[in-house]
């Protein structure tokens, strides 16, 4: 760095502002709200203590921190709702346990945070959804999927951060993100067994500028799933597995869905997952737009279908596969994907016959399969990718063209 007058000036100004900030902060511990001071005890329900602490913290005109200290606490249901007067941090050091009974929250979420600006969820604590009993009841193949509570729900947050926490065994989606702008997930851990139904790690929709970095997600459904009306999602250095991969969609099922624009998956690793990166849209669908998807520097280990565009996504055969999806997919790049596939189908680009994929670029691919049926292969429909670098297996060789 060149140390000139200008940088010196900026530096001095920053020092001055930092001191000014420190001088205005309240003295001592006044910004810290420990829930045990609000009547939380390890064996009782901690919900009211959290809400009481939040009420005071939210009214504070300077930054405040709510602390749940080490230890295990029961929590029935909590909703933190802003707006608040100043930045607020919720620091979880201990474990919060949900009631194992799935009927305890017939509607709604377990832990919800709404309408906050500069909110931070931090700490190395655990949200334990105790979902085992609920998963057993959720047989989506036989009946409709049950409406079980999400684990953590973040709605209408601006400039906020979720970091270091663990979410374990949610009854349904672990984390749901809706209506947020400028939200970062850093170093989080999500775990649930491979058998748990519909326990998506993080589901994000109707949001802008969301980043997920340095995190580990293992679950029974998608590690990360993306719903409609989403702009600029960066997923970097995430390890996914077990689970169904990182998915855009499923889309097209409901009318009026807004575009998904800008999903970047970089330096991610998939281990023993059903899919790696995937886009899924329903056949016989409503219109939609998915554009600017960029997948780069991806490692797959023992992944059933490492790269998937599936525009005839129809689980449990609940749809008419003869009518095309009307979700338009364009500007997709898939570069530097390496590793091993658990089935022969390493690359599936099955685009819609109604609205073929456009602007698909495939870069270096090196995915191997060691089964007696033969080497890894690819299937392509209604897509004409451009190629850079080398592809193993050869992508769309002899493909049917649109
Ligand atoms: C978040 O930002 C939006 C758009 O700028 C604004 O309308 C909204 O009031 C903000 N929400 C909070 C809780 O600050
Ligand atoms: C995004 O959020 C971070 C963390 O709160 C904040 O530092 C940054 O200024 C925000 N950026 C914008 C563009 O709002
Ligand atoms: C998310 O990551 C991208 C790319 O690294 C960066 O440009 C953007 O500012 C980040 N956004 C937030 C909200 O941190
Ligand atoms: C991302 O992956 C590429 C290729 O494996 C590697 O060269 C690069 O250092 C990685 N970047 C980060 C930030 O981990
Ligand atoms: C590959 O994945 C399957 C399914 O998750 C698992 O049963 C198998 O043990 C894995 N193989 C290896 C070598 O990890
Ligand atoms: C936020 C959320 O949905 N958490 C779930 C985490 O798991 C507990 C148990 O399901 C559920 O009650 C919570 O709803």
PDB file of C-alpha atoms in Angstrom, residues 57 184 190 223:
ATOM      1  CA  UNK A  57     -32.470  -5.398  24.172  1.00  0.00           C
ATOM      2  CA  UNK A 184     -24.416 -13.830   5.455  1.00  0.00           C
ATOM      3  CA  UNK A 190     -26.398 -28.344  10.001  1.00  0.00           C
ATOM      4  CA  UNK A 223     -28.352 -29.076   1.693  1.00  0.00           C
TER       5      UNK A 223
END
